[in-house]
């Protein structure tokens, strides 16, 4: 393990460690206007949603590590109190990258990136037409975290209007494959949050699950089943009893398991359970593992 004292490494290295650990991060593509109405657009990945009622999102505009200067987005919000946060989908990734360039203040990143400004309903900054979702926001508070290079300014915003491209919505829920968002990792790395990158994890928080400590000792210590396999078993609400095992396993499967149990062929049994887990048959996997304690003579 590498252990780091944040006070004893250069800020640029600390910054990269933080970005590598706190990842992937959603990207707030922030549209603002200055006091003359000139639009500004820039990506900010120190960003998240923190409250649904009221709807609060926060992002951080940091002092540049190189020269300790602050950024146009921050200046504009300090002056106008408004921002539109646009989502970044894969289809606008490279245009977003162009908008991150440090253009002079009077230059609009909309023109430079080729993205289209569309009038907002309630705030002055325009939203990005090509973005799959945009949130019109009013700034509630700015919290300054320091005065040296790398210090953040938390920009706390209340969402006052949301726009979503109907093509990314199924019913009244956003389909992650359709919205196809990008996440920021450390350095120049991004992640595309669709396709194989999306994992479905269903775990009720209300139904009390049995937990890892209630799994049989030989299952907990398995050299075949991984932490994720055990997590799936620990997420069950009940360890199988005789009836459940009979419902889950065919007579042939029971015969096969009985002979493996008799031969004390624990790894093979665990492989059989692992295969069931791979097929998504968690109760069946648990039944294979619970067979011995229920059926041994
Ligand atoms: C994907 C991405 C995420 C970024 N996230 C942040 C961030 O969270 N905070 C920050 O201060 N700068 C961040 N930056 C850098 C700013 O976008 C960059 O400094 C930009 O020039 C600021 O523009 P502005 O001066 O128009 O606000 C990020 C850049 C990229 C490409």
mmCIF file with all atom_site columns, N, CA and C in Angstrom, residues 148-213:
data_model
loop_
_atom_site.group_PDB
_atom_site.id
_atom_site.type_symbol
_atom_site.label_atom_id
_atom_site.label_alt_id
_atom_site.label_comp_id
_atom_site.label_asym_id
_atom_site.label_entity_id
_atom_site.label_seq_id
_atom_site.pdbx_PDB_ins_code
_atom_site.Cartn_x
_atom_site.Cartn_y
_atom_site.Cartn_z
_atom_site.occupancy
_atom_site.B_iso_or_equiv
_atom_site.pdbx_formal_charge
_atom_site.auth_seq_id
_atom_site.auth_comp_id
_atom_site.auth_asym_id
_atom_site.auth_atom_id
_atom_site.pdbx_PDB_model_num
ATOM 1   N N  . UNK A 1 148 ? -5.207  29.223  -2.003  1.00 0.00 ? 148 UNK A N  1
ATOM 2   C CA . UNK A 1 148 ? -4.026  28.828  -2.785  1.00 0.00 ? 148 UNK A CA 1
ATOM 3   C C  . UNK A 1 148 ? -4.437  28.020  -4.015  1.00 0.00 ? 148 UNK A C  1
ATOM 4   N N  . UNK A 1 149 ? -3.486  27.831  -4.943  1.00 0.00 ? 149 UNK A N  1
ATOM 5   C CA . UNK A 1 149 ? -3.751  27.075  -6.167  1.00 0.00 ? 149 UNK A CA 1
ATOM 6   C C  . UNK A 1 149 ? -4.343  25.699  -5.842  1.00 0.00 ? 149 UNK A C  1
ATOM 7   N N  . UNK A 1 150 ? -5.408  25.331  -6.522  1.00 0.00 ? 150 UNK A N  1
ATOM 8   C CA . UNK A 1 150 ? -6.050  24.034  -6.278  1.00 0.00 ? 150 UNK A CA 1
ATOM 9   C C  . UNK A 1 150 ? -7.270  24.148  -5.375  1.00 0.00 ? 150 UNK A C  1
ATOM 10  N N  . UNK A 1 151 ? -7.429  25.295  -4.690  1.00 0.00 ? 151 UNK A N  1
ATOM 11  C CA . UNK A 1 151 ? -8.568  25.443  -3.767  1.00 0.00 ? 151 UNK A CA 1
ATOM 12  C C  . UNK A 1 151 ? -9.877  25.553  -4.556  1.00 0.00 ? 151 UNK A C  1
ATOM 13  N N  . UNK A 1 152 ? -10.912 24.914  -4.053  1.00 0.00 ? 152 UNK A N  1
ATOM 14  C CA . UNK A 1 152 ? -12.196 24.923  -4.738  1.00 0.00 ? 152 UNK A CA 1
ATOM 15  C C  . UNK A 1 152 ? -13.113 26.037  -4.260  1.00 0.00 ? 152 UNK A C  1
ATOM 16  N N  . UNK A 1 153 ? -14.117 26.311  -5.093  1.00 0.00 ? 153 UNK A N  1
ATOM 17  C CA . UNK A 1 153 ? -15.246 27.159  -4.673  1.00 0.00 ? 153 UNK A CA 1
ATOM 18  C C  . UNK A 1 153 ? -16.476 26.306  -4.917  1.00 0.00 ? 153 UNK A C  1
ATOM 19  N N  . UNK A 1 154 ? -17.136 25.896  -3.851  1.00 0.00 ? 154 UNK A N  1
ATOM 20  C CA . UNK A 1 154 ? -18.335 25.093  -4.040  1.00 0.00 ? 154 UNK A CA 1
ATOM 21  C C  . UNK A 1 154 ? -19.468 26.007  -4.479  1.00 0.00 ? 154 UNK A C  1
ATOM 22  N N  . UNK A 1 155 ? -20.007 25.718  -5.644  1.00 0.00 ? 155 UNK A N  1
ATOM 23  C CA . UNK A 1 155 ? -21.105 26.540  -6.165  1.00 0.00 ? 155 UNK A CA 1
ATOM 24  C C  . UNK A 1 155 ? -22.391 25.735  -5.962  1.00 0.00 ? 155 UNK A C  1
ATOM 25  N N  . UNK A 1 156 ? -23.161 26.159  -4.983  1.00 0.00 ? 156 UNK A N  1
ATOM 26  C CA . UNK A 1 156 ? -24.358 25.408  -4.592  1.00 0.00 ? 156 UNK A CA 1
ATOM 27  C C  . UNK A 1 156 ? -25.541 25.990  -5.354  1.00 0.00 ? 156 UNK A C  1
ATOM 28  N N  . UNK A 1 157 ? -26.213 25.133  -6.119  1.00 0.00 ? 157 UNK A N  1
ATOM 29  C CA . UNK A 1 157 ? -27.254 25.617  -7.032  1.00 0.00 ? 157 UNK A CA 1
ATOM 30  C C  . UNK A 1 157 ? -28.578 24.918  -6.796  1.00 0.00 ? 157 UNK A C  1
ATOM 31  N N  . UNK A 1 158 ? -29.652 25.667  -6.919  1.00 0.00 ? 158 UNK A N  1
ATOM 32  C CA . UNK A 1 158 ? -30.983 25.053  -6.902  1.00 0.00 ? 158 UNK A CA 1
ATOM 33  C C  . UNK A 1 158 ? -31.479 24.926  -8.343  1.00 0.00 ? 158 UNK A C  1
ATOM 34  N N  . UNK A 1 159 ? -31.961 23.745  -8.676  1.00 0.00 ? 159 UNK A N  1
ATOM 35  C CA . UNK A 1 159 ? -32.468 23.496  -10.031 1.00 0.00 ? 159 UNK A CA 1
ATOM 36  C C  . UNK A 1 159 ? -33.893 24.040  -10.108 1.00 0.00 ? 159 UNK A C  1
ATOM 37  N N  . UNK A 1 160 ? -34.122 24.949  -11.079 1.00 0.00 ? 160 UNK A N  1
ATOM 38  C CA . UNK A 1 160 ? -35.465 25.548  -11.181 1.00 0.00 ? 160 UNK A CA 1
ATOM 39  C C  . UNK A 1 160 ? -36.233 25.055  -12.412 1.00 0.00 ? 160 UNK A C  1
ATOM 40  N N  . UNK A 1 161 ? -35.560 24.434  -13.352 1.00 0.00 ? 161 UNK A N  1
ATOM 41  C CA . UNK A 1 161 ? -36.228 23.864  -14.533 1.00 0.00 ? 161 UNK A CA 1
ATOM 42  C C  . UNK A 1 161 ? -35.329 22.789  -15.117 1.00 0.00 ? 161 UNK A C  1
ATOM 43  N N  . UNK A 1 162 ? -35.940 21.672  -15.547 1.00 0.00 ? 162 UNK A N  1
ATOM 44  C CA . UNK A 1 162 ? -35.160 20.577  -16.157 1.00 0.00 ? 162 UNK A CA 1
ATOM 45  C C  . UNK A 1 162 ? -35.663 20.353  -17.581 1.00 0.00 ? 162 UNK A C  1
ATOM 46  N N  . UNK A 1 163 ? -34.764 20.166  -18.506 1.00 0.00 ? 163 UNK A N  1
ATOM 47  C CA . UNK A 1 163 ? -35.135 19.818  -19.889 1.00 0.00 ? 163 UNK A CA 1
ATOM 48  C C  . UNK A 1 163 ? -34.486 18.469  -20.214 1.00 0.00 ? 163 UNK A C  1
ATOM 49  N N  . UNK A 1 164 ? -35.263 17.532  -20.725 1.00 0.00 ? 164 UNK A N  1
ATOM 50  C CA . UNK A 1 164 ? -34.716 16.215  -21.079 1.00 0.00 ? 164 UNK A CA 1
ATOM 51  C C  . UNK A 1 164 ? -35.177 15.856  -22.488 1.00 0.00 ? 164 UNK A C  1
ATOM 52  N N  . UNK A 1 165 ? -34.254 15.415  -23.301 1.00 0.00 ? 165 UNK A N  1
ATOM 53  C CA . UNK A 1 165 ? -34.587 14.943  -24.653 1.00 0.00 ? 165 UNK A CA 1
ATOM 54  C C  . UNK A 1 165 ? -35.459 13.694  -24.515 1.00 0.00 ? 165 UNK A C  1
ATOM 55  N N  . UNK A 1 166 ? -36.649 13.754  -25.079 1.00 0.00 ? 166 UNK A N  1
ATOM 56  C CA . UNK A 1 166 ? -37.584 12.621  -24.898 1.00 0.00 ? 166 UNK A CA 1
ATOM 57  C C  . UNK A 1 166 ? -37.019 11.300  -25.437 1.00 0.00 ? 166 UNK A C  1
ATOM 58  N N  . UNK A 1 167 ? -36.028 11.377  -26.326 1.00 0.00 ? 167 UNK A N  1
ATOM 59  C CA . UNK A 1 167 ? -35.457 10.146  -26.897 1.00 0.00 ? 167 UNK A CA 1
ATOM 60  C C  . UNK A 1 167 ? -34.647 9.345   -25.881 1.00 0.00 ? 167 UNK A C  1
ATOM 61  N N  . UNK A 1 168 ? -34.295 9.944   -24.734 1.00 0.00 ? 168 UNK A N  1
ATOM 62  C CA . UNK A 1 168 ? -33.500 9.201   -23.745 1.00 0.00 ? 168 UNK A CA 1
ATOM 63  C C  . UNK A 1 168 ? -34.372 8.701   -22.585 1.00 0.00 ? 168 UNK A C  1
ATOM 64  N N  . UNK A 1 169 ? -35.685 8.914   -22.720 1.00 0.00 ? 169 UNK A N  1
ATOM 65  C CA . UNK A 1 169 ? -36.596 8.582   -21.614 1.00 0.00 ? 169 UNK A CA 1
ATOM 66  C C  . UNK A 1 169 ? -37.477 7.399   -22.000 1.00 0.00 ? 169 UNK A C  1
ATOM 67  N N  . UNK A 1 170 ? -37.622 6.446   -21.066 1.00 0.00 ? 170 UNK A N  1
ATOM 68  C CA . UNK A 1 170 ? -38.604 5.362   -21.217 1.00 0.00 ? 170 UNK A CA 1
ATOM 69  C C  . UNK A 1 170 ? -39.620 5.562   -20.100 1.00 0.00 ? 170 UNK A C  1
ATOM 70  N N  . UNK A 1 171 ? -40.895 5.744   -20.451 1.00 0.00 ? 171 UNK A N  1
ATOM 71  C CA . UNK A 1 171 ? -41.885 6.044   -19.414 1.00 0.00 ? 171 UNK A CA 1
ATOM 72  C C  . UNK A 1 171 ? -41.477 7.357   -18.773 1.00 0.00 ? 171 UNK A C  1
ATOM 73  N N  . UNK A 1 172 ? -41.340 7.355   -17.436 1.00 0.00 ? 172 UNK A N  1
ATOM 74  C CA . UNK A 1 172 ? -40.849 8.596   -16.812 1.00 0.00 ? 172 UNK A CA 1
ATOM 75  C C  . UNK A 1 172 ? -39.481 8.383   -16.148 1.00 0.00 ? 172 UNK A C  1
ATOM 76  N N  . UNK A 1 173 ? -38.689 7.490   -16.758 1.00 0.00 ? 173 UNK A N  1
ATOM 77  C CA . UNK A 1 173 ? -37.337 7.232   -16.241 1.00 0.00 ? 173 UNK A CA 1
ATOM 78  C C  . UNK A 1 173 ? -36.307 7.362   -17.360 1.00 0.00 ? 173 UNK A C  1
ATOM 79  N N  . UNK A 1 174 ? -35.125 7.869   -17.001 1.00 0.00 ? 174 UNK A N  1
ATOM 80  C CA . UNK A 1 174 ? -34.060 7.990   -17.996 1.00 0.00 ? 174 UNK A CA 1
ATOM 81  C C  . UNK A 1 174 ? -33.416 6.624   -18.219 1.00 0.00 ? 174 UNK A C  1
ATOM 82  N N  . UNK A 1 175 ? -33.261 6.252   -19.475 1.00 0.00 ? 175 UNK A N  1
ATOM 83  C CA . UNK A 1 175 ? -32.604 4.991   -19.827 1.00 0.00 ? 175 UNK A CA 1
ATOM 84  C C  . UNK A 1 175 ? -31.103 5.276   -19.976 1.00 0.00 ? 175 UNK A C  1
ATOM 85  N N  . UNK A 1 176 ? -30.255 4.669   -19.106 1.00 0.00 ? 176 UNK A N  1
ATOM 86  C CA . UNK A 1 176 ? -28.824 5.011   -19.138 1.00 0.00 ? 176 UNK A CA 1
ATOM 87  C C  . UNK A 1 176 ? -28.169 4.709   -20.482 1.00 0.00 ? 176 UNK A C  1
ATOM 88  N N  . UNK A 1 177 ? -28.637 3.675   -21.169 1.00 0.00 ? 177 UNK A N  1
ATOM 89  C CA . UNK A 1 177 ? -28.045 3.334   -22.470 1.00 0.00 ? 177 UNK A CA 1
ATOM 90  C C  . UNK A 1 177 ? -28.369 4.416   -23.501 1.00 0.00 ? 177 UNK A C  1
ATOM 91  N N  . UNK A 1 178 ? -29.551 4.998   -23.371 1.00 0.00 ? 178 UNK A N  1
ATOM 92  C CA . UNK A 1 178 ? -29.952 6.013   -24.348 1.00 0.00 ? 178 UNK A CA 1
ATOM 93  C C  . UNK A 1 178 ? -29.323 7.368   -24.046 1.00 0.00 ? 178 UNK A C  1
ATOM 94  N N  . UNK A 1 179 ? -29.209 7.721   -22.769 1.00 0.00 ? 179 UNK A N  1
ATOM 95  C CA . UNK A 1 179 ? -28.613 9.044   -22.457 1.00 0.00 ? 179 UNK A CA 1
ATOM 96  C C  . UNK A 1 179 ? -27.096 9.001   -22.670 1.00 0.00 ? 179 UNK A C  1
ATOM 97  N N  . UNK A 1 180 ? -26.486 7.804   -22.492 1.00 0.00 ? 180 UNK A N  1
ATOM 98  C CA . UNK A 1 180 ? -25.098 7.557   -22.938 1.00 0.00 ? 180 UNK A CA 1
ATOM 99  C C  . UNK A 1 180 ? -24.119 8.593   -22.386 1.00 0.00 ? 180 UNK A C  1
ATOM 100 N N  . UNK A 1 181 ? -24.133 8.777   -21.053 1.00 0.00 ? 181 UNK A N  1
ATOM 101 C CA . UNK A 1 181 ? -23.328 9.831   -20.432 1.00 0.00 ? 181 UNK A CA 1
ATOM 102 C C  . UNK A 1 181 ? -21.849 9.476   -20.363 1.00 0.00 ? 181 UNK A C  1
ATOM 103 N N  . UNK A 1 182 ? -21.031 10.503  -20.289 1.00 0.00 ? 182 UNK A N  1
ATOM 104 C CA . UNK A 1 182 ? -19.591 10.333  -20.084 1.00 0.00 ? 182 UNK A CA 1
ATOM 105 C C  . UNK A 1 182 ? -19.243 10.664  -18.638 1.00 0.00 ? 182 UNK A C  1
ATOM 106 N N  . UNK A 1 183 ? -18.282 9.936   -18.090 1.00 0.00 ? 183 UNK A N  1
ATOM 107 C CA . UNK A 1 183 ? -17.769 10.238  -16.752 1.00 0.00 ? 183 UNK A CA 1
ATOM 108 C C  . UNK A 1 183 ? -16.288 10.544  -16.868 1.00 0.00 ? 183 UNK A C  1
ATOM 109 N N  . UNK A 1 184 ? -15.784 11.387  -15.983 1.00 0.00 ? 184 UNK A N  1
ATOM 110 C CA . UNK A 1 184 ? -14.367 11.768  -16.002 1.00 0.00 ? 184 UNK A CA 1
ATOM 111 C C  . UNK A 1 184 ? -13.607 10.945  -14.983 1.00 0.00 ? 184 UNK A C  1
ATOM 112 N N  . UNK A 1 185 ? -12.477 10.401  -15.391 1.00 0.00 ? 185 UNK A N  1
ATOM 113 C CA . UNK A 1 185 ? -11.595 9.682   -14.477 1.00 0.00 ? 185 UNK A CA 1
ATOM 114 C C  . UNK A 1 185 ? -10.383 10.595  -14.222 1.00 0.00 ? 185 UNK A C  1
ATOM 115 N N  . UNK A 1 186 ? -9.253  10.028  -13.800 1.00 0.00 ? 186 UNK A N  1
ATOM 116 C CA . UNK A 1 186 ? -8.037  10.838  -13.650 1.00 0.00 ? 186 UNK A CA 1
ATOM 117 C C  . UNK A 1 186 ? -7.422  11.117  -15.015 1.00 0.00 ? 186 UNK A C  1
ATOM 118 N N  . UNK A 1 187 ? -6.487  12.036  -15.046 1.00 0.00 ? 187 UNK A N  1
ATOM 119 C CA . UNK A 1 187 ? -5.718  12.384  -16.244 1.00 0.00 ? 187 UNK A CA 1
ATOM 120 C C  . UNK A 1 187 ? -6.628  12.561  -17.462 1.00 0.00 ? 187 UNK A C  1
ATOM 121 N N  . UNK A 1 188 ? -6.304  11.903  -18.592 1.00 0.00 ? 188 UNK A N  1
ATOM 122 C CA . UNK A 1 188 ? -7.126  12.133  -19.794 1.00 0.00 ? 188 UNK A CA 1
ATOM 123 C C  . UNK A 1 188 ? -8.177  11.033  -19.963 1.00 0.00 ? 188 UNK A C  1
ATOM 124 N N  . UNK A 1 189 ? -8.446  10.280  -18.897 1.00 0.00 ? 189 UNK A N  1
ATOM 125 C CA . UNK A 1 189 ? -9.349  9.128   -19.023 1.00 0.00 ? 189 UNK A CA 1
ATOM 126 C C  . UNK A 1 189 ? -10.809 9.495   -18.763 1.00 0.00 ? 189 UNK A C  1
ATOM 127 N N  . UNK A 1 190 ? -11.664 8.894   -19.590 1.00 0.00 ? 190 UNK A N  1
ATOM 128 C CA . UNK A 1 190 ? -13.116 9.053   -19.444 1.00 0.00 ? 190 UNK A CA 1
ATOM 129 C C  . UNK A 1 190 ? -13.740 7.671   -19.470 1.00 0.00 ? 190 UNK A C  1
ATOM 130 N N  . UNK A 1 191 ? -14.963 7.587   -18.986 1.00 0.00 ? 191 UNK A N  1
ATOM 131 C CA . UNK A 1 191 ? -15.699 6.340   -19.106 1.00 0.00 ? 191 UNK A CA 1
ATOM 132 C C  . UNK A 1 191 ? -17.033 6.636   -19.793 1.00 0.00 ? 191 UNK A C  1
ATOM 133 N N  . UNK A 1 192 ? -17.431 5.715   -20.674 1.00 0.00 ? 192 UNK A N  1
ATOM 134 C CA . UNK A 1 192 ? -18.714 5.862   -21.358 1.00 0.00 ? 192 UNK A CA 1
ATOM 135 C C  . UNK A 1 192 ? -19.734 4.990   -20.633 1.00 0.00 ? 192 UNK A C  1
ATOM 136 N N  . UNK A 1 193 ? -20.721 5.621   -20.023 1.00 0.00 ? 193 UNK A N  1
ATOM 137 C CA . UNK A 1 193 ? -21.648 4.895   -19.142 1.00 0.00 ? 193 UNK A CA 1
ATOM 138 C C  . UNK A 1 193 ? -22.843 4.342   -19.916 1.00 0.00 ? 193 UNK A C  1
ATOM 139 N N  . UNK A 1 194 ? -22.567 3.369   -20.778 1.00 0.00 ? 194 UNK A N  1
ATOM 140 C CA . UNK A 1 194 ? -23.648 2.667   -21.463 1.00 0.00 ? 194 UNK A CA 1
ATOM 141 C C  . UNK A 1 194 ? -23.107 1.306   -21.872 1.00 0.00 ? 194 UNK A C  1
ATOM 142 N N  . UNK A 1 195 ? -23.931 0.483   -22.507 1.00 0.00 ? 195 UNK A N  1
ATOM 143 C CA . UNK A 1 195 ? -23.486 -0.845  -22.955 1.00 0.00 ? 195 UNK A CA 1
ATOM 144 C C  . UNK A 1 195 ? -22.997 -1.689  -21.801 1.00 0.00 ? 195 UNK A C  1
ATOM 145 N N  . UNK A 1 196 ? -21.835 -2.367  -22.008 1.00 0.00 ? 196 UNK A N  1
ATOM 146 C CA . UNK A 1 196 ? -21.308 -3.290  -20.996 1.00 0.00 ? 196 UNK A CA 1
ATOM 147 C C  . UNK A 1 196 ? -20.863 -2.588  -19.717 1.00 0.00 ? 196 UNK A C  1
ATOM 148 N N  . UNK A 1 197 ? -20.669 -1.275  -19.789 1.00 0.00 ? 197 UNK A N  1
ATOM 149 C CA . UNK A 1 197 ? -20.226 -0.551  -18.580 1.00 0.00 ? 197 UNK A CA 1
ATOM 150 C C  . UNK A 1 197 ? -21.340 -0.481  -17.533 1.00 0.00 ? 197 UNK A C  1
ATOM 151 N N  . UNK A 1 198 ? -22.583 -0.736  -17.965 1.00 0.00 ? 198 UNK A N  1
ATOM 152 C CA . UNK A 1 198 ? -23.719 -0.615  -17.025 1.00 0.00 ? 198 UNK A CA 1
ATOM 153 C C  . UNK A 1 198 ? -23.979 -1.963  -16.366 1.00 0.00 ? 198 UNK A C  1
ATOM 154 N N  . UNK A 1 199 ? -24.031 -1.988  -15.046 1.00 0.00 ? 199 UNK A N  1
ATOM 155 C CA . UNK A 1 199 ? -24.331 -3.197  -14.282 1.00 0.00 ? 199 UNK A CA 1
ATOM 156 C C  . UNK A 1 199 ? -25.621 -2.978  -13.510 1.00 0.00 ? 199 UNK A C  1
ATOM 157 N N  . UNK A 1 200 ? -26.486 -3.973  -13.545 1.00 0.00 ? 200 UNK A N  1
ATOM 158 C CA . UNK A 1 200 ? -27.730 -3.854  -12.785 1.00 0.00 ? 200 UNK A CA 1
ATOM 159 C C  . UNK A 1 200 ? -27.545 -4.565  -11.450 1.00 0.00 ? 200 UNK A C  1
ATOM 160 N N  . UNK A 1 201 ? -27.682 -3.863  -10.355 1.00 0.00 ? 201 UNK A N  1
ATOM 161 C CA . UNK A 1 201 ? -27.539 -4.457  -9.022  1.00 0.00 ? 201 UNK A CA 1
ATOM 162 C C  . UNK A 1 201 ? -28.850 -4.242  -8.281  1.00 0.00 ? 201 UNK A C  1
ATOM 163 N N  . UNK A 1 202 ? -29.622 -5.307  -8.162  1.00 0.00 ? 202 UNK A N  1
ATOM 164 C CA . UNK A 1 202 ? -30.900 -5.189  -7.451  1.00 0.00 ? 202 UNK A CA 1
ATOM 165 C C  . UNK A 1 202 ? -30.683 -5.689  -6.038  1.00 0.00 ? 202 UNK A C  1
ATOM 166 N N  . UNK A 1 203 ? -30.828 -4.848  -5.058  1.00 0.00 ? 203 UNK A N  1
ATOM 167 C CA . UNK A 1 203 ? -30.691 -5.252  -3.654  1.00 0.00 ? 203 UNK A CA 1
ATOM 168 C C  . UNK A 1 203 ? -31.659 -4.404  -2.844  1.00 0.00 ? 203 UNK A C  1
ATOM 169 N N  . UNK A 1 204 ? -32.728 -5.050  -2.378  1.00 0.00 ? 204 UNK A N  1
ATOM 170 C CA . UNK A 1 204 ? -33.695 -4.294  -1.591  1.00 0.00 ? 204 UNK A CA 1
ATOM 171 C C  . UNK A 1 204 ? -33.040 -3.831  -0.297  1.00 0.00 ? 204 UNK A C  1
ATOM 172 N N  . UNK A 1 205 ? -33.278 -2.584  0.074   1.00 0.00 ? 205 UNK A N  1
ATOM 173 C CA . UNK A 1 205 ? -32.714 -2.098  1.343   1.00 0.00 ? 205 UNK A CA 1
ATOM 174 C C  . UNK A 1 205 ? -33.695 -2.328  2.496   1.00 0.00 ? 205 UNK A C  1
ATOM 175 N N  . UNK A 1 206 ? -34.929 -2.671  2.151   1.00 0.00 ? 206 UNK A N  1
ATOM 176 C CA . UNK A 1 206 ? -35.944 -2.852  3.200   1.00 0.00 ? 206 UNK A CA 1
ATOM 177 C C  . UNK A 1 206 ? -36.026 -4.309  3.658   1.00 0.00 ? 206 UNK A C  1
ATOM 178 N N  . UNK A 1 207 ? -35.946 -5.259  2.698   1.00 0.00 ? 207 UNK A N  1
ATOM 179 C CA . UNK A 1 207 ? -35.947 -6.676  3.077   1.00 0.00 ? 207 UNK A CA 1
ATOM 180 C C  . UNK A 1 207 ? -34.589 -6.974  3.696   1.00 0.00 ? 207 UNK A C  1
ATOM 181 N N  . UNK A 1 208 ? -34.610 -7.457  4.919   1.00 0.00 ? 208 UNK A N  1
ATOM 182 C CA . UNK A 1 208 ? -33.332 -7.674  5.607   1.00 0.00 ? 208 UNK A CA 1
ATOM 183 C C  . UNK A 1 208 ? -32.660 -8.928  5.049   1.00 0.00 ? 208 UNK A C  1
ATOM 184 N N  . UNK A 1 209 ? -31.441 -8.754  4.561   1.00 0.00 ? 209 UNK A N  1
ATOM 185 C CA . UNK A 1 209 ? -30.736 -9.903  3.985   1.00 0.00 ? 209 UNK A CA 1
ATOM 186 C C  . UNK A 1 209 ? -29.937 -10.635 5.066   1.00 0.00 ? 209 UNK A C  1
ATOM 187 N N  . UNK A 1 210 ? -29.531 -11.870 4.731   1.00 0.00 ? 210 UNK A N  1
ATOM 188 C CA . UNK A 1 210 ? -28.895 -12.685 5.782   1.00 0.00 ? 210 UNK A CA 1
ATOM 189 C C  . UNK A 1 210 ? -27.501 -12.164 6.145   1.00 0.00 ? 210 UNK A C  1
ATOM 190 N N  . UNK A 1 211 ? -26.776 -11.644 5.171   1.00 0.00 ? 211 UNK A N  1
ATOM 191 C CA . UNK A 1 211 ? -25.429 -11.106 5.455   1.00 0.00 ? 211 UNK A CA 1
ATOM 192 C C  . UNK A 1 211 ? -24.358 -12.180 5.377   1.00 0.00 ? 211 UNK A C  1
ATOM 193 N N  . UNK A 1 212 ? -23.163 -11.727 5.120   1.00 0.00 ? 212 UNK A N  1
ATOM 194 C CA . UNK A 1 212 ? -21.993 -12.597 4.938   1.00 0.00 ? 212 UNK A CA 1
ATOM 195 C C  . UNK A 1 212 ? -21.770 -13.498 6.154   1.00 0.00 ? 212 UNK A C  1
ATOM 196 N N  . UNK A 1 213 ? -21.922 -12.927 7.361   1.00 0.00 ? 213 UNK A N  1
ATOM 197 C CA . UNK A 1 213 ? -21.604 -13.680 8.589   1.00 0.00 ? 213 UNK A CA 1
ATOM 198 C C  . UNK A 1 213 ? -22.539 -14.862 8.818   1.00 0.00 ? 213 UNK A C  1
#
